Coordinates of C-alpha atoms in Angstrom, one line a residue:
Chain A
M1 CA -11.3 28.9 -23.8
A2 CA -10.3 29.0 -20.4
V3 CA -10.8 25.9 -18.2
R4 CA -13.6 26.7 -15.6
V5 CA -12.0 25.4 -12.1
A6 CA -13.4 25.0 -8.6
I7 CA -11.6 24.5 -5.4
V8 CA -12.9 22.4 -2.9
G9 CA -10.9 23.2 0.6
L10 CA -10.1 26.8 1.6
G11 CA -7.1 26.1 3.7
K12 CA -3.6 27.0 3.9
I13 CA -2.4 25.6 0.7
A14 CA -5.7 27.0 -1.3
H15 CA -4.6 30.2 -0.2
D16 CA -0.8 30.3 -0.2
Q17 CA -0.4 28.5 -3.7
H18 CA -3.4 27.6 -5.9
I19 CA -5.5 30.5 -5.9
P20 CA -2.5 32.6 -6.9
A21 CA -1.2 29.7 -9.3
I22 CA -4.9 30.1 -11.0
A23 CA -4.8 34.0 -11.2
A24 CA -1.6 34.0 -12.7
S25 CA -2.6 31.5 -15.5
D26 CA -4.4 32.1 -18.8
E27 CA -5.5 28.4 -18.7
F28 CA -7.7 28.8 -15.8
E29 CA -10.5 30.9 -14.4
L30 CA -11.5 30.3 -10.9
V31 CA -15.3 30.3 -10.9
A32 CA -16.3 28.9 -7.6
A33 CA -15.6 27.2 -4.3
A34 CA -16.7 24.9 -1.4
S35 CA -15.6 25.4 1.9
L36 CA -17.5 25.5 5.6
S37 CA -15.8 28.4 6.5
G38 CA -13.4 29.7 4.2
T39 CA -14.0 32.5 1.6
I40 CA -12.7 34.4 -1.5
D41 CA -13.4 37.9 -2.7
G42 CA -15.8 37.9 -6.0
I43 CA -16.0 34.2 -6.0
P44 CA -19.3 32.6 -4.9
V45 CA -18.3 29.5 -2.3
F46 CA -20.6 26.8 -1.1
E47 CA -20.6 25.0 1.8
T48 CA -20.8 21.6 0.3
V49 CA -19.4 19.8 -2.8
D50 CA -23.2 18.9 -3.6
A51 CA -24.4 22.4 -3.4
L52 CA -21.4 23.1 -5.8
L53 CA -22.1 21.1 -8.2
G54 CA -26.0 21.6 -7.9
A55 CA -25.7 25.5 -8.0
G56 CA -25.7 25.9 -11.9
V57 CA -22.5 27.7 -12.1
A58 CA -20.5 26.1 -15.3
I59 CA -17.5 24.1 -13.9
D60 CA -15.1 22.0 -16.0
A61 CA -12.8 21.3 -13.3
I62 CA -12.3 21.1 -9.7
A63 CA -9.0 21.3 -7.3
M64 CA -9.3 19.1 -4.1
C65 CA -7.4 20.7 -1.5
Q66 CA -9.4 19.7 1.8
P67 CA -7.6 17.2 4.4
P68 CA -7.1 13.7 2.5
Q69 CA -9.5 12.1 4.9
A70 CA -12.4 14.0 3.1
R71 CA -11.0 13.9 -0.3
F72 CA -12.5 10.4 -1.9
E73 CA -16.3 11.3 -1.3
A74 CA -15.8 14.8 -2.9
A75 CA -13.6 13.7 -5.6
A76 CA -16.0 10.5 -6.6
K77 CA -19.0 13.2 -6.9
A78 CA -17.1 15.5 -9.0
I79 CA -15.5 12.6 -11.4
R80 CA -19.5 11.4 -11.6
A81 CA -20.4 14.9 -12.5
G82 CA -18.1 15.1 -15.4
K83 CA -15.7 17.2 -13.9
H84 CA -11.7 17.1 -14.2
V85 CA -10.1 16.6 -11.2
L86 CA -6.7 17.6 -9.6
L87 CA -5.7 16.0 -6.2
E88 CA -3.6 17.8 -4.0
K89 CA -1.0 15.8 -2.5
P90 CA -1.4 13.1 -1.0
P91 CA -4.4 11.7 -3.3
G92 CA -6.0 10.0 -0.7
A93 CA -5.9 8.6 2.7
T94 CA -5.9 4.8 1.2
L95 CA -4.3 3.2 -2.0
A96 CA -7.6 1.4 -2.5
E97 CA -9.6 5.0 -2.5
V98 CA -7.1 6.4 -4.9
E99 CA -7.3 3.3 -7.2
A100 CA -11.4 3.5 -7.2
L101 CA -10.8 7.1 -8.3
T102 CA -8.7 6.1 -11.2
R103 CA -11.4 3.7 -12.4
L104 CA -14.0 6.1 -12.0
A105 CA -12.1 8.8 -14.2
E106 CA -11.5 6.0 -16.8
A107 CA -15.2 5.1 -16.9
S108 CA -16.3 9.0 -17.0
D109 CA -13.5 9.9 -19.5
T110 CA -12.5 12.5 -17.3
T111 CA -8.9 13.7 -16.5
L112 CA -7.6 12.7 -13.0
F113 CA -4.3 14.6 -12.2
A114 CA -2.3 13.4 -8.5
A115 CA -0.6 16.8 -8.0
W116 CA 3.1 15.9 -6.3
H117 CA 3.7 19.3 -6.1
S118 CA 7.4 18.7 -5.2
R119 CA 8.4 17.0 -8.0
Y120 CA 7.8 20.6 -9.9
A121 CA 10.7 22.0 -7.7
P122 CA 13.2 23.4 -9.9
G123 CA 16.0 21.6 -9.2
V124 CA 14.4 17.8 -9.6
A125 CA 14.1 18.0 -13.4
P126 CA 18.2 18.4 -13.8
A127 CA 18.7 15.9 -11.0
R128 CA 16.6 13.2 -12.5
A129 CA 18.4 13.7 -15.6
W130 CA 22.1 13.9 -14.2
L131 CA 21.2 10.9 -11.7
A132 CA 20.0 8.5 -14.7
E133 CA 23.3 8.2 -15.9
R134 CA 25.0 7.4 -12.9
H135 CA 25.6 4.8 -10.6
I136 CA 24.1 5.3 -7.4
H137 CA 26.0 4.3 -4.2
R138 CA 24.1 5.5 -1.2
V139 CA 21.2 8.1 -0.8
D140 CA 20.1 10.3 2.2
I141 CA 16.6 11.8 2.8
V142 CA 16.5 14.5 5.5
W143 CA 13.1 16.3 5.8
K144 CA 13.1 18.3 9.2
E145 CA 10.6 21.1 9.8
D146 CA 8.7 22.9 12.4
V147 CA 5.3 21.6 12.5
R148 CA 4.1 24.7 14.4
R149 CA 5.4 26.8 11.7
W150 CA 3.9 24.9 8.9
H151 CA 0.4 23.1 9.9
P152 CA -0.4 25.6 12.7
G153 CA -3.8 24.3 14.3
Q154 CA -4.2 21.8 11.8
Q155 CA -6.0 19.1 14.1
W156 CA -6.8 16.4 11.0
I157 CA -3.0 16.2 10.0
W158 CA -2.6 14.1 13.3
E159 CA -5.6 11.8 12.8
P160 CA -5.8 8.3 11.2
G161 CA -5.4 9.3 7.5
G162 CA -3.6 12.8 8.0
F163 CA -0.2 10.8 7.7
G164 CA 1.8 13.0 10.3
V165 CA 5.1 13.7 9.8
F166 CA 4.5 11.7 6.4
D167 CA 2.5 14.7 5.2
P168 CA 6.1 16.6 4.3
G169 CA 7.7 13.2 4.1
I170 CA 5.6 12.2 1.1
N171 CA 7.1 15.2 -0.8
A172 CA 10.6 14.0 0.0
L173 CA 9.4 10.4 -1.1
S174 CA 7.6 12.1 -4.5
I175 CA 10.9 13.6 -5.5
A176 CA 13.2 10.4 -4.9
T177 CA 11.0 8.0 -6.4
H178 CA 11.1 10.4 -9.6
V179 CA 14.7 11.4 -9.6
L180 CA 16.1 8.0 -8.5
P181 CA 16.5 5.6 -11.5
R182 CA 16.0 2.5 -10.0
H183 CA 13.0 0.8 -8.0
F184 CA 13.7 1.2 -4.0
H185 CA 11.6 -0.7 -1.3
L186 CA 11.5 -0.2 2.7
R187 CA 13.4 -2.7 4.6
D188 CA 12.8 -1.7 8.2
G189 CA 12.0 1.6 10.0
R190 CA 10.7 3.2 13.0
L191 CA 8.0 5.6 13.6
E192 CA 7.8 8.1 16.8
I193 CA 4.2 8.7 17.9
P194 CA 3.4 11.2 20.6
S195 CA 1.4 9.9 23.3
N196 CA -1.5 12.2 22.8
R197 CA -1.5 11.7 18.8
A198 CA -2.1 9.0 16.6
A199 CA 0.0 9.7 13.9
P200 CA 3.9 10.0 13.9
I201 CA 5.9 13.1 14.6
A202 CA 9.2 11.6 13.2
A203 CA 10.1 8.3 11.1
Q204 CA 13.4 6.8 10.5
L205 CA 13.5 4.5 7.0
E206 CA 15.6 2.2 6.0
M207 CA 14.8 1.7 2.1
V208 CA 17.2 -0.2 -0.4
G209 CA 17.2 -0.2 -4.2
I210 CA 16.8 -2.8 -6.1
D211 CA 20.6 -2.9 -7.1
G212 CA 21.4 -3.1 -3.6
A213 CA 22.1 0.7 -2.9
P214 CA 20.8 1.8 0.7
V215 CA 17.9 4.5 0.4
H216 CA 17.9 6.3 4.0
A217 CA 15.3 8.4 5.2
V218 CA 14.8 10.8 8.5
F219 CA 11.5 12.6 8.8
D220 CA 11.3 14.8 12.0
W221 CA 8.5 17.2 12.5
R222 CA 10.4 19.0 15.5
Q223 CA 12.9 20.8 13.8
Q224 CA 13.3 24.6 15.0
G225 CA 16.1 27.1 13.5
P226 CA 16.6 26.3 10.1
Q227 CA 14.6 24.0 8.3
T228 CA 16.3 20.7 5.9
W229 CA 14.6 19.7 3.0
D230 CA 17.4 17.7 1.5
I231 CA 18.3 14.9 -0.8
T232 CA 22.1 13.8 -1.3
A233 CA 23.0 10.9 -3.4
E234 CA 26.2 9.4 -4.1
T235 CA 27.4 8.1 -7.0
D236 CA 30.4 7.2 -9.0
A237 CA 30.6 10.6 -10.4
G238 CA 30.2 12.3 -7.6
T239 CA 27.8 13.9 -4.9
L240 CA 24.6 15.5 -5.9
C241 CA 22.6 17.2 -3.2
L242 CA 19.2 18.5 -3.9
G243 CA 18.7 21.0 -1.0
A244 CA 15.8 23.3 -0.3
G245 CA 13.2 20.9 -1.1
G246 CA 14.1 20.6 -4.9
A247 CA 15.0 24.3 -5.0
R248 CA 18.5 24.2 -4.8
L249 CA 21.4 21.6 -7.1
A250 CA 24.6 21.0 -6.0
I251 CA 27.0 18.8 -7.6
D252 CA 30.0 18.1 -5.7
G253 CA 29.7 21.3 -3.6
T254 CA 29.2 23.4 -6.7
G255 CA 25.9 25.1 -7.2
H256 CA 23.9 25.2 -10.3
D257 CA 21.3 27.8 -11.3
V258 CA 18.0 26.1 -11.9
G259 CA 15.8 29.0 -11.7
A260 CA 13.1 30.3 -9.6
E261 CA 10.6 28.1 -7.7
R262 CA 7.4 27.8 -9.6
E263 CA 6.0 24.4 -8.6
Y264 CA 2.0 25.4 -8.6
P265 CA 2.1 26.9 -12.1
E266 CA 3.9 24.0 -13.5
I267 CA 1.2 21.7 -11.8
Y268 CA -1.4 24.1 -13.4
A269 CA 0.3 23.8 -16.9
R270 CA 0.3 20.2 -16.6
F271 CA -3.3 19.9 -15.8
A272 CA -4.3 22.0 -18.4
R273 CA -2.2 20.0 -21.0
L274 CA -3.6 16.9 -19.3
I275 CA -7.2 18.1 -19.9
R276 CA -6.7 19.0 -23.7
E277 CA -4.7 15.7 -24.2
A278 CA -7.5 13.9 -22.4
R279 CA -5.2 11.7 -20.1
S280 CA -5.0 11.2 -16.5
D281 CA -1.7 11.0 -14.5
V282 CA -2.2 9.3 -10.7
D283 CA 1.0 7.9 -9.5
R284 CA 0.6 6.2 -6.1
T285 CA 4.2 5.2 -5.6
P286 CA 4.8 7.6 -3.2
L287 CA 1.7 7.0 -1.2
R288 CA 2.6 3.1 -1.2
L289 CA 5.8 4.0 0.2
V290 CA 3.9 5.4 3.2
A291 CA 1.6 2.2 3.3
D292 CA 4.7 0.4 3.7
A293 CA 5.9 2.6 6.6
F294 CA 2.7 2.3 8.4
M295 CA 2.6 -1.9 8.0
R296 CA 6.3 -2.2 8.5
C297 CA 8.0 -0.1 10.9
R298 CA 8.4 -0.5 14.6
R299 CA 6.4 2.3 16.7
I300 CA 7.8 4.0 19.5
G301 CA 6.3 6.1 22.1
A302 CA 7.3 10.0 21.8
A303 CA 6.6 12.8 24.4
P304 CA 3.0 14.4 23.9
F305 CA 2.7 17.2 21.3
E306 CA 0.8 20.0 22.0
D307 CA 0.3 23.0 19.4
Chain B
M1 CA 10.2 -34.6 -16.1
A2 CA 9.2 -33.4 -12.8
V3 CA 9.6 -29.7 -11.4
R4 CA 12.4 -30.3 -8.8
V5 CA 11.5 -28.3 -6.2
A6 CA 13.2 -27.1 -2.6
I7 CA 11.2 -25.3 0.5
V8 CA 13.1 -22.7 2.2
G9 CA 11.4 -22.5 5.9
L10 CA 10.3 -25.8 7.1
G11 CA 7.8 -24.2 9.8
K12 CA 4.2 -25.0 10.7
I13 CA 2.7 -24.5 7.2
A14 CA 5.7 -26.1 5.4
H15 CA 4.9 -29.6 7.1
D16 CA 1.2 -29.1 7.3
Q17 CA 0.8 -28.2 3.6
H18 CA 3.5 -28.2 1.2
I19 CA 5.5 -30.9 1.9
P20 CA 2.0 -33.3 1.9
A21 CA 0.7 -31.4 -1.1
I22 CA 4.4 -32.0 -3.2
A23 CA 4.3 -35.7 -1.9
A24 CA 0.9 -36.4 -3.6
S25 CA 1.9 -34.4 -7.0
D26 CA 3.3 -36.1 -10.4
E27 CA 4.6 -32.5 -11.4
F28 CA 6.8 -31.9 -8.4
E29 CA 9.9 -33.6 -6.8
L30 CA 10.7 -32.4 -3.4
V31 CA 14.6 -32.2 -3.6
A32 CA 16.1 -30.2 -0.8
A33 CA 15.2 -27.8 1.8
A34 CA 17.0 -24.7 3.7
S35 CA 16.0 -24.2 7.4
L36 CA 17.8 -23.1 10.5
S37 CA 16.5 -25.8 12.7
G38 CA 14.1 -28.1 10.5
T39 CA 14.2 -31.4 9.3
I40 CA 13.0 -33.8 6.4
D41 CA 13.6 -37.6 6.3
G42 CA 15.6 -38.2 3.2
I43 CA 16.1 -34.5 2.1
P44 CA 19.2 -32.6 2.4
V45 CA 18.4 -29.6 4.5
F46 CA 20.9 -26.7 4.3
E47 CA 21.1 -23.8 6.7
T48 CA 20.7 -20.9 4.6
V49 CA 19.3 -20.1 0.8
D50 CA 22.7 -19.4 0.1
A51 CA 24.1 -22.7 1.0
L52 CA 21.0 -24.2 -0.6
L53 CA 21.9 -22.3 -3.8
G54 CA 25.4 -23.3 -3.7
A55 CA 25.4 -27.1 -3.0
G56 CA 25.1 -28.2 -6.7
V57 CA 21.7 -29.6 -6.0
A58 CA 19.9 -29.4 -9.1
I59 CA 17.0 -27.3 -8.4
D60 CA 14.3 -25.4 -10.8
A61 CA 11.9 -24.0 -8.3
I62 CA 11.9 -22.9 -4.8
A63 CA 8.4 -22.6 -2.1
M64 CA 9.5 -19.6 0.2
C65 CA 7.6 -20.3 3.7
Q66 CA 9.6 -18.6 6.2
P67 CA 8.0 -15.3 7.9
P68 CA 7.2 -12.7 5.7
Q69 CA 9.8 -10.7 7.3
A70 CA 12.4 -12.5 5.9
R71 CA 11.0 -13.7 2.3
F72 CA 12.4 -10.8 0.2
E73 CA 16.0 -11.4 0.3
A74 CA 15.8 -15.3 0.0
A75 CA 13.6 -14.8 -2.9
A76 CA 15.4 -12.0 -4.8
K77 CA 18.2 -14.6 -4.2
A78 CA 16.3 -17.3 -6.0
I79 CA 15.4 -15.5 -8.8
R80 CA 18.5 -14.2 -9.3
A81 CA 19.8 -17.8 -9.9
G82 CA 17.3 -18.1 -12.2
K83 CA 14.5 -20.7 -9.9
H84 CA 10.9 -20.5 -10.3
V85 CA 9.6 -18.9 -7.0
L86 CA 6.2 -19.7 -5.0
L87 CA 5.4 -17.4 -2.2
E88 CA 3.4 -18.2 0.7
K89 CA 1.0 -15.5 1.9
P90 CA 1.3 -12.7 2.4
P91 CA 4.0 -12.5 -0.5
G92 CA 6.0 -10.3 1.5
A93 CA 6.3 -7.6 4.6
T94 CA 5.9 -4.6 2.0
L95 CA 4.1 -4.1 -1.3
A96 CA 7.2 -2.1 -2.7
E97 CA 9.2 -5.2 -2.2
V98 CA 6.7 -7.6 -3.9
E99 CA 6.8 -4.9 -6.7
A100 CA 10.8 -5.3 -6.6
L101 CA 10.6 -9.1 -6.8
T102 CA 7.9 -8.8 -9.9
R103 CA 10.4 -6.8 -11.8
L104 CA 13.4 -9.2 -11.1
A105 CA 11.1 -12.3 -12.1
E106 CA 10.2 -10.1 -15.4
A107 CA 13.9 -9.6 -15.9
S108 CA 15.2 -13.1 -14.7
D109 CA 12.4 -14.9 -17.2
T110 CA 11.8 -17.1 -14.1
T111 CA 7.9 -17.9 -12.8
L112 CA 6.7 -15.8 -9.6
F113 CA 3.4 -17.1 -7.7
A114 CA 1.8 -15.3 -5.2
A115 CA 0.0 -18.3 -3.5
W116 CA -3.0 -17.1 -1.8
H117 CA -4.2 -20.5 -0.6
S118 CA -8.0 -19.7 0.7
R119 CA -8.5 -18.1 -2.8
Y120 CA -8.3 -22.5 -3.6
A121 CA -10.7 -23.3 -1.2
P122 CA -13.6 -25.2 -3.0
G123 CA -16.6 -23.1 -2.2
V124 CA -14.6 -19.7 -3.6
A125 CA -14.8 -20.3 -7.3
P126 CA -18.7 -21.3 -7.4
A127 CA -19.4 -18.2 -4.9
R128 CA -17.5 -15.8 -7.3
A129 CA -19.7 -17.0 -10.6
W130 CA -22.8 -16.8 -8.4
L131 CA -21.8 -13.1 -7.2
A132 CA -20.6 -12.3 -10.8
E133 CA -24.2 -12.0 -12.0
R134 CA -26.0 -10.3 -8.6
H135 CA -26.4 -6.7 -7.2
I136 CA -24.7 -6.5 -4.4
H137 CA -26.3 -4.7 -0.8
R138 CA -24.0 -5.1 1.6
V139 CA -20.7 -7.7 2.3
D140 CA -19.8 -8.9 6.2
I141 CA -16.4 -10.7 6.8
V142 CA -16.2 -12.4 10.1
W143 CA -12.7 -14.2 10.9
K144 CA -12.6 -15.0 14.4
E145 CA -10.2 -17.9 15.5
D146 CA -7.7 -18.7 18.2
V147 CA -4.1 -17.6 17.9
R148 CA -2.9 -19.4 20.2
R149 CA -4.2 -22.7 18.6
W150 CA -2.9 -21.8 14.9
H151 CA 0.3 -19.6 15.7
P152 CA 1.7 -21.3 18.6
G153 CA 4.8 -19.8 20.1
Q154 CA 5.2 -17.6 16.3
Q155 CA 6.7 -14.5 17.7
W156 CA 7.5 -13.4 14.3
I157 CA 3.8 -12.7 13.9
W158 CA 3.6 -10.2 16.5
E159 CA 6.3 -8.2 15.3
P160 CA 6.4 -5.0 12.2
G161 CA 5.8 -7.1 9.2
G162 CA 4.5 -10.4 11.1
F163 CA 0.9 -8.8 10.5
G164 CA -0.8 -10.0 13.7
V165 CA -4.4 -10.6 13.1
F166 CA -4.3 -9.7 9.4
D167 CA -1.9 -13.1 8.9
P168 CA -5.3 -14.9 8.7
G169 CA -7.3 -11.7 8.1
I170 CA -5.3 -11.2 4.8
N171 CA -6.9 -14.5 3.9
A172 CA -10.4 -13.4 4.1
L173 CA -9.7 -10.5 2.0
S174 CA -7.6 -12.4 -0.4
I175 CA -11.2 -14.4 -1.1
A176 CA -13.1 -11.4 -1.1
T177 CA -11.1 -9.3 -3.5
H178 CA -11.7 -12.3 -5.8
V179 CA -15.1 -13.2 -5.3
L180 CA -16.6 -9.8 -5.1
P181 CA -17.1 -8.2 -8.8
R182 CA -16.7 -4.7 -7.9
H183 CA -13.4 -2.9 -6.1
F184 CA -13.8 -1.8 -3.0
H185 CA -11.6 0.6 -0.6
L186 CA -11.2 0.9 3.4
R187 CA -13.1 4.2 4.7
D188 CA -12.0 3.9 8.7
G189 CA -11.5 1.2 10.9
R190 CA -9.8 0.4 14.0
L191 CA -7.1 -1.9 14.9
E192 CA -7.0 -3.1 18.9
I193 CA -3.1 -3.3 19.7
P194 CA -2.1 -5.7 23.1
S195 CA 0.2 -3.2 25.1
N196 CA 2.9 -6.0 25.0
R197 CA 2.7 -6.5 21.2
A198 CA 3.5 -4.5 17.9
A199 CA 1.1 -6.1 15.8
P200 CA -2.9 -5.8 16.0
I201 CA -5.0 -9.0 17.8
A202 CA -8.1 -7.7 16.0
A203 CA -9.3 -5.1 14.0
Q204 CA -12.5 -3.6 12.7
L205 CA -13.0 -2.5 9.0
E206 CA -15.0 -0.2 7.4
M207 CA -14.8 -0.8 3.7
V208 CA -17.1 0.3 0.9
G209 CA -17.7 -0.9 -2.6
I210 CA -17.2 1.4 -5.8
D211 CA -20.7 1.4 -6.3
G212 CA -21.4 2.0 -2.5
A213 CA -22.3 -1.2 -0.9
P214 CA -21.0 -1.6 2.7
V215 CA -18.1 -4.2 3.1
H216 CA -17.5 -4.9 6.7
A217 CA -14.6 -7.2 8.5
V218 CA -14.1 -8.2 11.7
F219 CA -11.0 -10.0 12.5
D220 CA -10.5 -11.2 15.8
W221 CA -7.5 -13.5 17.4
R222 CA -9.2 -14.1 21.0
Q223 CA -12.0 -16.5 19.6
Q224 CA -12.2 -19.7 21.9
G225 CA -14.8 -22.5 21.3
P226 CA -15.8 -22.5 17.8
Q227 CA -13.8 -20.8 14.9
T228 CA -15.5 -18.5 12.3
W229 CA -13.9 -17.9 8.9
D230 CA -17.7 -16.5 7.4
I231 CA -18.0 -14.0 4.4
T232 CA -21.8 -13.0 3.5
A233 CA -23.2 -11.3 0.8
E234 CA -26.7 -9.9 0.5
T235 CA -27.6 -9.5 -2.9
D236 CA -30.6 -8.6 -5.2
A237 CA -31.2 -12.2 -5.5
G238 CA -30.5 -13.8 -1.9
T239 CA -27.9 -13.9 0.5
L240 CA -24.8 -16.3 0.1
C241 CA -22.6 -17.7 3.2
L242 CA -19.2 -18.9 2.0
G243 CA -18.2 -20.5 5.3
A244 CA -15.4 -22.6 6.7
G245 CA -12.9 -20.2 5.3
G246 CA -14.5 -20.7 1.7
A247 CA -15.0 -24.8 2.5
R248 CA -18.9 -24.2 2.8
L249 CA -21.5 -22.6 0.5
A250 CA -24.9 -21.8 1.5
I251 CA -27.2 -19.6 -0.8
D252 CA -30.3 -18.4 1.1
G253 CA -29.8 -21.4 4.1
T254 CA -29.4 -24.3 1.4
G255 CA -26.1 -25.9 1.5
H256 CA -24.0 -27.0 -1.7
D257 CA -22.1 -29.5 -2.5
V258 CA -18.4 -28.0 -3.2
G259 CA -16.3 -31.1 -3.2
A260 CA -13.6 -31.7 -0.7
E261 CA -11.0 -29.1 0.5
R262 CA -7.7 -29.0 -1.6
E263 CA -6.1 -25.7 -1.7
Y264 CA -2.4 -26.9 -1.6
P265 CA -2.7 -29.6 -4.1
E266 CA -4.6 -26.7 -6.5
I267 CA -1.8 -24.1 -5.8
Y268 CA 0.8 -26.8 -6.8
A269 CA -1.0 -27.6 -10.0
R270 CA -1.3 -24.0 -10.9
F271 CA 2.6 -23.2 -10.2
A272 CA 3.4 -26.1 -12.5
R273 CA 1.2 -24.5 -15.2
L274 CA 2.6 -21.0 -14.6
I275 CA 5.9 -22.6 -15.0
R276 CA 5.0 -24.7 -18.5
E277 CA 3.2 -21.4 -19.6
A278 CA 6.2 -18.9 -18.4
R279 CA 4.1 -16.5 -16.7
S280 CA 3.7 -15.2 -13.3
D281 CA 1.1 -14.3 -11.1
V282 CA 1.4 -11.6 -8.3
D283 CA -1.6 -9.7 -7.2
R284 CA -1.1 -7.3 -4.6
T285 CA -4.5 -6.4 -4.0
P286 CA -5.0 -7.9 -0.5
L287 CA -1.5 -7.0 0.7
R288 CA -2.6 -3.6 -0.4
L289 CA -5.7 -3.3 1.5
V290 CA -3.9 -4.5 4.1
A291 CA -1.4 -1.4 4.0
D292 CA -4.5 0.7 3.9
A293 CA -5.8 -0.7 7.1
F294 CA -2.5 -0.2 8.7
M295 CA -2.2 3.7 7.2
R296 CA -5.7 4.5 8.1
C297 CA -7.0 2.7 10.9
R298 CA -7.0 4.4 14.4
R299 CA -5.3 2.3 17.1
I300 CA -6.4 1.1 20.3
G301 CA -4.7 -0.4 23.1
A302 CA -5.8 -3.9 24.2
A303 CA -4.6 -6.0 27.2
P304 CA -1.3 -7.6 26.7
F305 CA -1.1 -10.9 25.2
E306 CA 1.1 -13.7 26.4
D307 CA 1.4 -17.2 24.7

């Protein structure tokens, strides 16, 4: 029997990815949603999580797709009501609240899944396998995109807990922490903050592996024209380039066929498996690197940003 | 045989606390130090950790008392050289670097001890025991001190990774995470940043327990006159006040004799025990709350600060 799933937060990511992925899955059936303003044809939409949980609709699981600042309250209520919960990335606005949800899920015997979608890009698994056997000399992460194109009018993303350019940047960090075989940590860095905003529009992070290899990251939301989401690793056996956010893989300039992009179908397949196996999967490592960046980096002013 | 210990960083905390505590201990013998400018009578002082480790002085353990921004490199070298390491609080400038040190210590079979000194204040253990059996309604943390008095001329403390008012504030958080029986997390807050500094001079944190109890904290470095380091917990069985940074305990206004302050002698007694038992003790919880605050809080401007 399919898992009866509801979506909380009918914004861009729910419509672009979650609803199509659920519709294409035999393992899930979309039965309801909660949103202050969004709608879906043929599905009851409640204004709040409380209304959704209290409406008598039979629900097994809830996908949390709202902005991270509002995620904890809704997820805690869903877990306490015995629902399995999928958290869009980032899984929360703080590390300690994600830890709290993890504890609640353990106490409720429900599945909690922090879904780092970029880890399911098709080049990521082969990149991880290839890098596991190599000695890495240096890593460069370049994540440059146009915020106006990808986050049109999203004001929450510029607020505290909205992460600014770390909203896409954490995708890069979720891949890097997954494919690099050695632990790495932040040594120094800088954040560029528009004078009229609370969150960074660009960041440079000087990180280092436990073996001393530099891991350098540049995130920038002011990129017009071609968009760049690349991770390059120089190793003792050649240079690996994981491009297009994990969708393309090349080694020493030779492209490898990694198949088509299907991040969200993979996420829902994994969510179904976790539910069947009564397990949770909540990796806070990418969020911890972001928290370190906010704590450790120097902030410098940038020009005001208007949508 | 006494543990032969060296100190790295001969600043205020080394002279005020570590050197007297080691001198008073039968379990430790101070044999060397590293510092760019400090001296100790009768003890060789090297300029760098490399010189200290390469000098042929027999050393079993090193206490890291330098500013947190410089702690990782020195601690990693010491651990790799097989030394047991005590980290003054905060144990590092980022969460991931403390995790890296933990992994290095595990691989080297050395003891790593993150010494949260305020947890050894004499009122803390009885407060923890009393609170363990109570239902807590509300917690208020007030940590107000005069930065000019406690950190005279310390420029590193205003730099990224120096933590600003969270340098004393993390003492409050180290006590609160130790004495409160339930996990709590940050919901919202604000940091006040002097216009000529990189780190906050004051902070307000709205936290909440996993059971819904509010935990409110105010940190302020602009306090003149009486200094305040108080944690008050309202419970179903009365109000507990842990005052003077943990040195005083009162329940419903009645003071309890908790004995004299001996934080650093207790820390070194614990370090000796950990070394004997070949164990480490590295709790990152207080630092994680600080990272959450830097990531989640709104920043507001404050008047410039001059020493």
